[in-house]
Tab-separated table of C-alpha atoms in Angstrom:
chain	number	residue	atom	x	y	z
A	1	UNK	CA	-197.273	80.957	-7.293
A	2	UNK	CA	-198.204	77.484	-7.641
A	3	UNK	CA	-197.607	77.853	-11.545
A	4	UNK	CA	-193.384	77.130	-9.945
A	5	UNK	CA	-194.169	74.587	-8.177
A	6	UNK	CA	-194.420	71.526	-10.803
A	7	UNK	CA	-196.463	68.687	-11.053
A	8	UNK	CA	-194.097	66.656	-9.346
A	9	UNK	CA	-194.161	69.062	-5.985
A	10	UNK	CA	-197.824	69.660	-6.109
A	11	UNK	CA	-198.188	66.818	-3.134
A	12	UNK	CA	-195.039	68.367	-0.608
A	13	UNK	CA	-196.872	71.744	-1.570
A	14	UNK	CA	-200.572	70.837	-0.426
A	15	UNK	CA	-199.423	68.680	2.604
A	16	UNK	CA	-197.548	72.012	3.790
A	17	UNK	CA	-200.204	74.440	3.565
A	18	UNK	CA	-202.230	71.666	5.180
A	19	UNK	CA	-199.970	70.995	7.935
A	20	UNK	CA	-200.298	75.125	8.446
A	21	UNK	CA	-203.624	75.167	8.882
A	22	UNK	CA	-205.610	74.381	11.949
A	23	UNK	CA	-209.167	72.878	11.519
A	24	UNK	CA	-211.754	74.862	10.106
A	25	UNK	CA	-208.886	77.173	8.380
A	26	UNK	CA	-209.014	78.308	5.020
A	27	UNK	CA	-206.126	78.840	2.341
A	28	UNK	CA	-207.126	81.011	-0.974
A	29	UNK	CA	-205.035	80.347	-4.063
A	30	UNK	CA	-205.044	82.176	-7.103
A	31	UNK	CA	-203.800	79.584	-10.117
A	32	UNK	CA	-203.937	79.316	-13.164
A	33	UNK	CA	-204.891	76.755	-15.097
A	34	UNK	CA	-204.908	74.196	-17.749
A	35	UNK	CA	-207.950	72.198	-18.810
A	36	UNK	CA	-208.397	68.605	-16.999
A	37	UNK	CA	-208.863	67.233	-20.243
A	38	UNK	CA	-205.622	68.649	-21.720
A	39	UNK	CA	-203.144	67.923	-18.497
A	40	UNK	CA	-201.487	64.733	-20.065
A	41	UNK	CA	-200.120	66.009	-23.345
A	42	UNK	CA	-199.257	69.677	-21.291
A	43	UNK	CA	-197.454	67.709	-18.937
A	44	UNK	CA	-195.907	65.913	-21.978
A	45	UNK	CA	-195.170	68.997	-24.329
A	46	UNK	CA	-193.876	72.951	-24.212
A	47	UNK	CA	-195.099	75.344	-25.325
A	48	UNK	CA	-194.183	79.523	-25.908
A	49	UNK	CA	-194.329	80.257	-21.968
A	50	UNK	CA	-192.624	77.746	-21.550
A	51	UNK	CA	-190.244	78.303	-24.029
A	52	UNK	CA	-189.866	81.842	-24.083
A	53	UNK	CA	-190.959	83.239	-20.819
A	54	UNK	CA	-191.404	81.394	-17.218
A	55	UNK	CA	-188.972	78.650	-18.342
A	56	UNK	CA	-189.737	75.751	-15.605
A	57	UNK	CA	-193.067	77.341	-15.218
A	58	UNK	CA	-195.980	74.853	-15.320
A	59	UNK	CA	-199.935	74.924	-14.854
A	60	UNK	CA	-201.370	72.354	-12.837
A	61	UNK	CA	-205.148	71.715	-13.931
A	62	UNK	CA	-208.124	70.976	-11.283
A	63	UNK	CA	-208.019	67.250	-10.596
A	64	UNK	CA	-204.500	67.545	-10.403
A	65	UNK	CA	-204.435	69.897	-7.836
A	66	UNK	CA	-207.691	67.717	-6.150
A	67	UNK	CA	-205.228	64.676	-6.000
A	68	UNK	CA	-202.661	66.372	-4.681
A	69	UNK	CA	-204.240	67.622	-1.898
A	70	UNK	CA	-205.461	63.918	-0.786
A	71	UNK	CA	-204.121	63.240	2.899
A	72	UNK	CA	-203.348	66.922	3.124
A	73	UNK	CA	-206.795	67.208	5.710
A	74	UNK	CA	-207.521	69.332	2.110
A	75	UNK	CA	-211.070	69.773	1.601
A	76	UNK	CA	-211.628	72.621	-2.261
A	77	UNK	CA	-214.853	74.434	-0.854
A	78	UNK	CA	-214.789	77.445	-3.578
A	79	UNK	CA	-213.984	77.990	-7.351
A	80	UNK	CA	-213.601	81.006	-9.598
A	81	UNK	CA	-212.739	81.445	-12.544
A	82	UNK	CA	-211.979	85.083	-13.510
A	83	UNK	CA	-210.030	84.448	-16.218
A	84	UNK	CA	-211.764	86.434	-18.812
A	85	UNK	CA	-211.141	89.960	-16.052
A	86	UNK	CA	-207.773	88.241	-16.278
A	87	UNK	CA	-207.840	89.156	-20.663
A	88	UNK	CA	-208.784	92.415	-19.546
A	89	UNK	CA	-206.098	93.221	-17.878
A	90	UNK	CA	-203.657	91.805	-20.150
A	91	UNK	CA	-205.381	94.079	-23.069
A	92	UNK	CA	-204.152	96.794	-20.565
A	93	UNK	CA	-200.580	95.225	-20.358
A	94	UNK	CA	-200.230	94.875	-24.314
A	95	UNK	CA	-202.006	98.525	-25.360
A	96	UNK	CA	-199.376	100.422	-22.472
A	97	UNK	CA	-196.310	98.402	-23.375
A	98	UNK	CA	-197.364	99.346	-27.213
A	99	UNK	CA	-197.718	103.236	-26.520
A	100	UNK	CA	-194.764	102.587	-24.585
A	101	UNK	CA	-192.658	101.279	-26.898
A	102	UNK	CA	-190.090	104.035	-26.467
A	103	UNK	CA	-189.336	104.159	-22.831
A	104	UNK	CA	-189.026	100.291	-23.479
A	105	UNK	CA	-185.955	100.477	-26.120
A	106	UNK	CA	-184.164	103.020	-24.109
A	107	UNK	CA	-183.701	101.021	-21.646
A	108	UNK	CA	-182.095	98.107	-23.512
A	109	UNK	CA	-184.221	96.190	-24.762
A	110	UNK	CA	-184.000	95.423	-28.634
A	111	UNK	CA	-187.379	94.842	-30.783
A	112	UNK	CA	-187.042	91.418	-30.187
A	113	UNK	CA	-187.587	91.585	-27.155
A	114	UNK	CA	-190.151	94.229	-27.428
A	115	UNK	CA	-192.275	91.923	-29.947
A	116	UNK	CA	-191.809	88.426	-27.690
A	117	UNK	CA	-193.939	90.355	-25.216
A	118	UNK	CA	-196.017	92.336	-26.725
A	119	UNK	CA	-197.267	88.315	-28.788
A	120	UNK	CA	-197.353	87.014	-24.579
A	121	UNK	CA	-199.628	89.206	-23.851
A	122	UNK	CA	-201.812	89.189	-26.547
A	123	UNK	CA	-200.970	85.142	-26.431
A	124	UNK	CA	-202.471	85.327	-23.113
A	125	UNK	CA	-205.489	87.568	-23.471
A	126	UNK	CA	-206.787	84.937	-26.753
A	127	UNK	CA	-206.492	82.401	-24.186
A	128	UNK	CA	-208.314	83.655	-21.426
A	129	UNK	CA	-210.915	85.130	-23.243
A	130	UNK	CA	-211.684	81.776	-24.841
A	131	UNK	CA	-211.455	79.448	-21.675
A	132	UNK	CA	-208.372	77.887	-23.240
A	133	UNK	CA	-206.777	78.136	-20.011
A	134	UNK	CA	-208.459	79.048	-16.896
A	135	UNK	CA	-207.423	82.123	-13.571
A	136	UNK	CA	-208.944	80.207	-11.120
A	137	UNK	CA	-209.622	81.592	-7.291
A	138	UNK	CA	-209.717	78.594	-5.343
A	139	UNK	CA	-210.460	78.499	-1.622
A	140	UNK	CA	-209.212	74.515	0.707
A	141	UNK	CA	-210.274	74.514	4.076
A	142	UNK	CA	-208.980	71.858	6.724
A	143	UNK	CA	-211.571	69.585	7.321
A	144	UNK	CA	-209.362	66.276	8.588
A	145	UNK	CA	-205.946	66.182	9.743
A	146	UNK	CA	-202.612	66.362	7.457
A	147	UNK	CA	-201.212	62.415	6.829
A	148	UNK	CA	-197.991	62.439	9.204
A	149	UNK	CA	-196.321	60.242	6.068
A	150	UNK	CA	-195.544	63.137	3.437
A	151	UNK	CA	-192.672	64.914	4.096
A	152	UNK	CA	-191.873	68.164	1.872
A	153	UNK	CA	-189.835	65.581	-0.623
A	154	UNK	CA	-191.486	65.175	-3.921
A	155	UNK	CA	-194.101	62.448	-4.749
A	156	UNK	CA	-192.878	59.675	-6.472
A	157	UNK	CA	-196.206	58.683	-7.473
A	158	UNK	CA	-196.689	62.407	-9.011
A	159	UNK	CA	-193.764	62.615	-11.828
A	160	UNK	CA	-196.003	62.299	-14.866
A	161	UNK	CA	-198.983	60.775	-15.843
A	162	UNK	CA	-198.903	57.359	-16.087
A	163	UNK	CA	-200.637	55.145	-18.970
A	164	UNK	CA	-199.315	52.099	-17.161
A	165	UNK	CA	-202.676	52.395	-14.901
A	166	UNK	CA	-205.968	50.543	-16.304
A	167	UNK	CA	-208.019	53.015	-18.106
A	168	UNK	CA	-210.704	53.895	-16.253
A	169	UNK	CA	-213.342	53.725	-18.564
A	170	UNK	CA	-212.049	49.798	-18.636
A	171	UNK	CA	-212.955	49.556	-14.820
A	172	UNK	CA	-216.203	50.913	-15.587
A	173	UNK	CA	-216.651	48.145	-18.543
A	174	UNK	CA	-215.642	45.647	-15.928
A	175	UNK	CA	-218.143	46.217	-13.258
A	176	UNK	CA	-220.614	46.912	-15.443
A	177	UNK	CA	-220.493	43.911	-17.578
A	178	UNK	CA	-219.990	41.527	-14.007
A	179	UNK	CA	-223.248	42.892	-12.868
A	180	UNK	CA	-225.525	42.392	-16.385
A	181	UNK	CA	-223.791	39.246	-15.903
A	182	UNK	CA	-225.054	38.391	-12.617
A	183	UNK	CA	-228.162	40.389	-13.427
A	184	UNK	CA	-229.681	38.262	-16.389
A	185	UNK	CA	-228.989	34.980	-14.054
A	186	UNK	CA	-230.840	36.228	-10.899
A	187	UNK	CA	-233.942	37.430	-13.956
A	188	UNK	CA	-234.143	34.322	-15.728
A	189	UNK	CA	-235.359	33.000	-12.315
A	190	UNK	CA	-237.994	36.448	-11.607
A	191	UNK	CA	-238.657	38.249	-14.517
A	192	UNK	CA	-239.594	41.357	-12.027
A	193	UNK	CA	-235.972	41.162	-11.049
A	194	UNK	CA	-235.428	43.207	-14.587
A	195	UNK	CA	-236.047	46.637	-13.280
A	196	UNK	CA	-232.785	46.416	-11.574
A	197	UNK	CA	-230.758	46.022	-14.777
A	198	UNK	CA	-233.440	48.105	-17.071
A	199	UNK	CA	-233.184	50.896	-14.497
A	200	UNK	CA	-229.238	50.898	-13.837
A	201	UNK	CA	-229.183	51.748	-17.935
A	202	UNK	CA	-232.343	54.110	-18.322
A	203	UNK	CA	-229.989	56.236	-15.483
A	204	UNK	CA	-226.912	56.024	-17.304
A	205	UNK	CA	-228.408	57.512	-20.499
A	206	UNK	CA	-230.194	60.118	-18.162
A	207	UNK	CA	-226.857	61.748	-16.969
A	208	UNK	CA	-225.137	61.457	-19.954
A	209	UNK	CA	-228.026	63.622	-21.742
A	210	UNK	CA	-227.680	66.195	-18.865
A	211	UNK	CA	-224.081	66.378	-18.733
A	212	UNK	CA	-225.089	67.337	-21.819
A	213	UNK	CA	-227.656	69.479	-21.861
A	214	UNK	CA	-225.500	72.009	-18.979
A	215	UNK	CA	-222.156	71.568	-21.223
A	216	UNK	CA	-224.813	73.565	-23.587
A	217	UNK	CA	-226.815	75.897	-21.182
A	218	UNK	CA	-224.434	75.776	-18.394
A	219	UNK	CA	-220.790	78.149	-18.584
A	220	UNK	CA	-220.283	77.626	-14.918
A	221	UNK	CA	-220.235	73.773	-15.902
A	222	UNK	CA	-217.899	73.528	-19.111
A	223	UNK	CA	-215.274	75.118	-16.154
A	224	UNK	CA	-215.341	72.696	-13.959
A	225	UNK	CA	-212.784	69.911	-13.407
A	226	UNK	CA	-214.244	66.064	-14.839
A	227	UNK	CA	-214.124	64.483	-11.636
A	228	UNK	CA	-216.885	67.765	-10.966
A	229	UNK	CA	-218.735	67.235	-14.072
A	230	UNK	CA	-219.330	63.421	-13.507
A	231	UNK	CA	-220.350	64.808	-9.503
A	232	UNK	CA	-222.333	66.974	-10.509
A	233	UNK	CA	-224.589	65.260	-13.622
A	234	UNK	CA	-224.514	62.202	-11.008
A	235	UNK	CA	-226.051	64.123	-8.693
A	236	UNK	CA	-228.704	65.728	-10.732
A	237	UNK	CA	-230.210	61.638	-11.387
A	238	UNK	CA	-229.966	61.195	-7.607
A	239	UNK	CA	-232.243	63.881	-7.419
A	240	UNK	CA	-234.306	62.830	-9.100
A	241	UNK	CA	-234.686	59.531	-8.437
A	242	UNK	CA	-234.185	60.623	-4.404
A	243	UNK	CA	-237.824	63.143	-5.411
A	244	UNK	CA	-239.215	59.395	-6.963
A	245	UNK	CA	-238.273	57.227	-3.909
A	246	UNK	CA	-239.605	59.754	-0.856
A	247	UNK	CA	-243.338	59.899	-2.834
A	248	UNK	CA	-243.417	56.494	-3.744
A	249	UNK	CA	-242.276	54.925	0.040
A	250	UNK	CA	-244.549	58.038	1.324
A	251	UNK	CA	-247.784	56.548	-1.259
A	252	UNK	CA	-246.696	52.733	-0.376
A	253	UNK	CA	-246.627	53.268	3.275
A	254	UNK	CA	-250.483	55.563	3.377
A	255	UNK	CA	-251.535	52.444	0.501
A	256	UNK	CA	-250.716	49.730	3.147
A	257	UNK	CA	-252.319	51.954	6.082
A	258	UNK	CA	-248.787	51.750	7.736
A	259	UNK	CA	-248.969	47.277	7.749
A	260	UNK	CA	-245.900	47.933	5.404
A	261	UNK	CA	-243.587	48.327	9.064
A	262	UNK	CA	-244.556	45.285	10.839
A	263	UNK	CA	-241.927	42.949	9.479
A	264	UNK	CA	-244.681	39.522	10.157
A	265	UNK	CA	-247.360	41.253	7.459
A	266	UNK	CA	-248.152	39.845	3.980
A	267	UNK	CA	-247.802	42.263	1.622
A	268	UNK	CA	-249.714	39.760	-0.940
A	269	UNK	CA	-252.907	39.238	0.693
A	270	UNK	CA	-253.173	43.511	0.149
A	271	UNK	CA	-251.996	43.410	-3.096
A	272	UNK	CA	-248.801	45.222	-2.680
A	273	UNK	CA	-245.797	42.905	-2.772
A	274	UNK	CA	-245.494	43.039	-5.986
A	275	UNK	CA	-245.058	47.351	-5.908
A	276	UNK	CA	-242.798	46.972	-2.947
A	277	UNK	CA	-240.666	44.522	-5.206
A	278	UNK	CA	-240.864	46.630	-8.010
A	279	UNK	CA	-239.484	49.934	-6.081
A	280	UNK	CA	-236.684	47.776	-4.346
A	281	UNK	CA	-235.050	46.296	-7.819
A	282	UNK	CA	-235.547	50.040	-9.565
A	283	UNK	CA	-233.624	51.207	-5.971
A	284	UNK	CA	-230.718	48.432	-6.460
A	285	UNK	CA	-230.868	49.578	-10.330
A	286	UNK	CA	-229.575	53.001	-9.048
A	287	UNK	CA	-227.582	51.648	-6.937
A	288	UNK	CA	-225.273	49.795	-9.252
A	289	UNK	CA	-225.516	52.990	-12.106
A	290	UNK	CA	-224.389	55.490	-8.727
A	291	UNK	CA	-221.122	52.905	-9.128
A	292	UNK	CA	-220.477	52.193	-11.874
A	293	UNK	CA	-220.286	56.335	-12.094
A	294	UNK	CA	-218.210	56.119	-8.834
A	295	UNK	CA	-216.073	53.767	-10.984
A	296	UNK	CA	-215.623	54.896	-14.062
A	297	UNK	CA	-214.720	58.471	-13.319
A	298	UNK	CA	-212.735	57.424	-10.716
A	299	UNK	CA	-214.451	59.588	-8.540
A	300	UNK	CA	-213.628	57.164	-5.428
A	301	UNK	CA	-210.354	59.039	-5.055
A	302	UNK	CA	-211.855	61.866	-4.017
A	303	UNK	CA	-215.049	60.067	-1.852
A	304	UNK	CA	-213.737	56.081	-0.758
A	305	UNK	CA	-216.731	56.421	1.249
A	306	UNK	CA	-218.878	56.450	-1.638
A	307	UNK	CA	-216.849	53.333	-2.740
A	308	UNK	CA	-217.981	51.724	-0.490
A	309	UNK	CA	-221.791	52.981	0.824
A	310	UNK	CA	-223.347	51.889	-2.290
A	311	UNK	CA	-221.398	48.560	-3.104
A	312	UNK	CA	-222.847	47.645	0.770
A	313	UNK	CA	-226.629	49.556	-0.095
A	314	UNK	CA	-226.552	47.342	-3.889
A	315	UNK	CA	-225.894	44.010	-1.448
A	316	UNK	CA	-228.885	45.382	0.785
A	317	UNK	CA	-231.366	46.221	-1.467
A	318	UNK	CA	-230.373	43.633	-4.804
A	319	UNK	CA	-230.954	40.637	-1.621
A	320	UNK	CA	-234.433	42.014	-0.708
A	321	UNK	CA	-235.156	41.423	-4.083
A	322	UNK	CA	-233.788	38.660	-5.246
A	323	UNK	CA	-235.035	36.751	-2.183
A	324	UNK	CA	-238.205	39.043	-2.326
A	325	UNK	CA	-238.278	39.057	1.490
A	326	UNK	CA	-239.003	41.795	3.592
A	327	UNK	CA	-239.111	44.382	0.744
A	328	UNK	CA	-242.374	46.339	1.248
A	329	UNK	CA	-240.389	47.409	4.956
A	330	UNK	CA	-237.471	48.362	2.778
A	331	UNK	CA	-239.195	50.804	0.106
A	332	UNK	CA	-240.805	52.386	3.191
A	333	UNK	CA	-237.143	53.233	4.593
A	334	UNK	CA	-236.526	55.285	0.559
A	335	UNK	CA	-238.036	58.204	2.606
A	336	UNK	CA	-234.954	58.935	3.508
A	337	UNK	CA	-234.204	60.069	0.120
A	338	UNK	CA	-235.949	63.123	0.787
A	339	UNK	CA	-233.615	64.025	3.348
A	340	UNK	CA	-230.661	63.310	0.431
A	341	UNK	CA	-232.700	65.087	-1.673
A	342	UNK	CA	-232.253	68.678	-0.266
A	343	UNK	CA	-228.340	67.762	0.730
A	344	UNK	CA	-227.230	66.709	-3.476
A	345	UNK	CA	-229.799	70.582	-4.380
A	346	UNK	CA	-227.724	72.334	-1.720
A	347	UNK	CA	-224.686	70.506	-3.407
A	348	UNK	CA	-225.344	71.082	-6.442
A	349	UNK	CA	-226.233	74.524	-6.473
A	350	UNK	CA	-222.435	75.062	-4.716
A	351	UNK	CA	-221.293	73.314	-7.556
A	352	UNK	CA	-222.373	75.738	-10.000
A	353	UNK	CA	-221.359	78.052	-8.111
A	354	UNK	CA	-224.697	80.011	-6.881
A	355	UNK	CA	-224.765	82.956	-5.407
A	356	UNK	CA	-228.184	82.618	-3.322
A	357	UNK	CA	-227.165	82.144	0.154
A	358	UNK	CA	-230.741	82.818	1.412
A	359	UNK	CA	-231.810	79.480	-1.107
A	360	UNK	CA	-229.021	77.815	0.255
A	361	UNK	CA	-229.683	78.164	4.003
A	362	UNK	CA	-233.256	77.324	3.895
A	363	UNK	CA	-232.097	74.240	2.350
A	364	UNK	CA	-229.557	73.539	5.231
A	365	UNK	CA	-233.081	74.214	7.337
A	366	UNK	CA	-234.728	71.549	5.774
A	367	UNK	CA	-231.314	69.431	5.945
A	368	UNK	CA	-231.497	69.991	9.694
A	369	UNK	CA	-235.497	69.444	9.995
A	370	UNK	CA	-236.085	66.351	7.369
A	371	UNK	CA	-232.418	64.177	9.183
A	372	UNK	CA	-233.945	63.331	11.990
A	373	UNK	CA	-237.596	62.953	10.622
A	374	UNK	CA	-236.966	61.141	7.738
A	375	UNK	CA	-233.568	59.288	8.489
A	376	UNK	CA	-232.492	58.821	12.117
A	377	UNK	CA	-236.117	57.950	13.881
A	378	UNK	CA	-237.447	55.972	10.789
A	379	UNK	CA	-233.884	54.060	10.659
A	380	UNK	CA	-233.237	53.691	14.931
A	381	UNK	CA	-237.254	52.428	15.039
A	382	UNK	CA	-236.302	49.773	12.368
A	383	UNK	CA	-233.600	48.739	13.538
A	384	UNK	CA	-235.216	48.079	16.354
A	385	UNK	CA	-238.157	46.556	14.762
A	386	UNK	CA	-235.469	44.267	13.222
A	387	UNK	CA	-233.664	42.718	16.208
A	388	UNK	CA	-236.913	42.052	17.502
A	389	UNK	CA	-238.133	39.793	15.223
A	390	UNK	CA	-235.687	38.137	14.649
A	391	UNK	CA	-238.022	35.220	14.027
A	392	UNK	CA	-239.270	36.845	10.654
A	393	UNK	CA	-236.605	36.169	9.205
A	394	UNK	CA	-235.821	33.055	7.464
A	395	UNK	CA	-232.320	32.332	7.557
A	396	UNK	CA	-230.177	33.263	9.957
A	397	UNK	CA	-227.608	34.881	8.100
A	398	UNK	CA	-229.969	37.292	6.065
A	399	UNK	CA	-230.980	38.727	9.509
A	400	UNK	CA	-227.319	39.431	10.459
A	401	UNK	CA	-226.765	41.208	6.783
A	402	UNK	CA	-230.245	43.316	7.615
A	403	UNK	CA	-228.741	44.114	10.405
A	404	UNK	CA	-225.481	45.490	9.704
A	405	UNK	CA	-227.045	47.260	6.393
A	406	UNK	CA	-229.678	49.148	9.015
A	407	UNK	CA	-226.313	49.855	11.413
A	408	UNK	CA	-224.203	50.442	8.181
A	409	UNK	CA	-228.131	53.351	7.405
A	410	UNK	CA	-228.140	55.040	10.792
A	411	UNK	CA	-224.017	55.524	10.925
A	412	UNK	CA	-224.223	57.500	7.590
A	413	UNK	CA	-227.169	59.271	9.292
A	414	UNK	CA	-225.284	60.089	12.393
A	415	UNK	CA	-222.097	61.121	10.525
A	416	UNK	CA	-224.096	63.708	8.569
A	417	UNK	CA	-224.640	65.225	11.527
A	418	UNK	CA	-221.543	65.747	12.402
A	419	UNK	CA	-221.383	67.744	8.387
A	420	UNK	CA	-224.651	69.223	9.174
A	421	UNK	CA	-222.573	73.077	9.647
A	422	UNK	CA	-222.974	76.213	7.304
A	423	UNK	CA	-222.006	75.379	4.217
A	424	UNK	CA	-219.795	77.938	1.539
A	425	UNK	CA	-221.169	79.037	-1.083
A	426	UNK	CA	-219.419	78.163	-3.677
A	427	UNK	CA	-218.018	74.612	-4.980
A	428	UNK	CA	-218.190	71.932	-1.751
A	429	UNK	CA	-215.845	69.176	-0.668
A	430	UNK	CA	-215.854	65.958	-2.978
A	431	UNK	CA	-215.853	63.515	-0.284
A	432	UNK	CA	-219.222	64.103	1.196
A	433	UNK	CA	-220.924	61.721	-1.801
A	434	UNK	CA	-222.491	59.222	0.915
A	435	UNK	CA	-226.082	59.296	1.307
């Protein structure tokens, strides 16, 4: 029973499970959980259950379990709330308890004890029925090695929620303020660059709107952890951006007659330079939006690679937009977003606990098809072109920056090959969010 583990012992609990599993192995846990948004208050207070029924008991939240599993090699791969079914069970228990009151009293229990447990059954029945608490069936998959530093002792940093840490909203505001300050300095030189911060703002508004709609229309969204909600809404924005970016990349490639792939091609002569600059500026704005979301919601704790990934992409696209160099070439590489769109759509279905295995298998086939066509082959060709046209770059630093960025993109595409294995139909791991 994970409810008997305690907050401070959760890391040791998950590391013990991680050590017991082989790679690819799964662990299933049934956990009565409190919602993430009330977890801090729950840790600092008591209630009827902890005072009278289960002294020393502790209901974790999904976010606390995910945090505690960091370094254990375990990834959250399934999440199902059976709370409403448990409410039915508790109702049956209460009715049986009421029907056999005489039998309980005959065993020597007094009326106070009987009333206490009748209230306990009714109390929990109402809590699960109203989604005030949840009963999750959680599946964990062993995806990587367990950290050797962790032993079975309680984790010092997990003793209680800490108010001394920087508020994540403040972290997000700091990053956003720095970004918009630098964007303002840049825009003063080239007004087209205003598209970057404008796109960042609009993507943020869109994410909040989508999260608001989902919270009212999708029951499975309401029981997600705050981190999962942030990933879901940000990924939905990424899906929309990815589809538009892929269409823009193909359209630009067709309009240029394929010449955009030539690093020495002068797009100004064909009247297509402004379009390429605009595409790259909007892409930089999207990268800034996603980076801001990762920091604001502390998603880097589950996916540190995405923090690095979008930092590199933001630097890469911003440099190209600011210098207005090779933007046609970079715009065409956005065809890779078609593959990312299929990955994201599959993951969104998983987060919503979709039971459409055939659709998810078809999406996975599309991922396997588009990975070489839209990512590996174009990116390998682009890297070769950059290396063979070193003279096309005005500065050596910019050349090396382009090579490093292209190598990173190719590395991420190769990494996807390793993770393109049959996907679960439930919640996917939060560690694979670099596209």
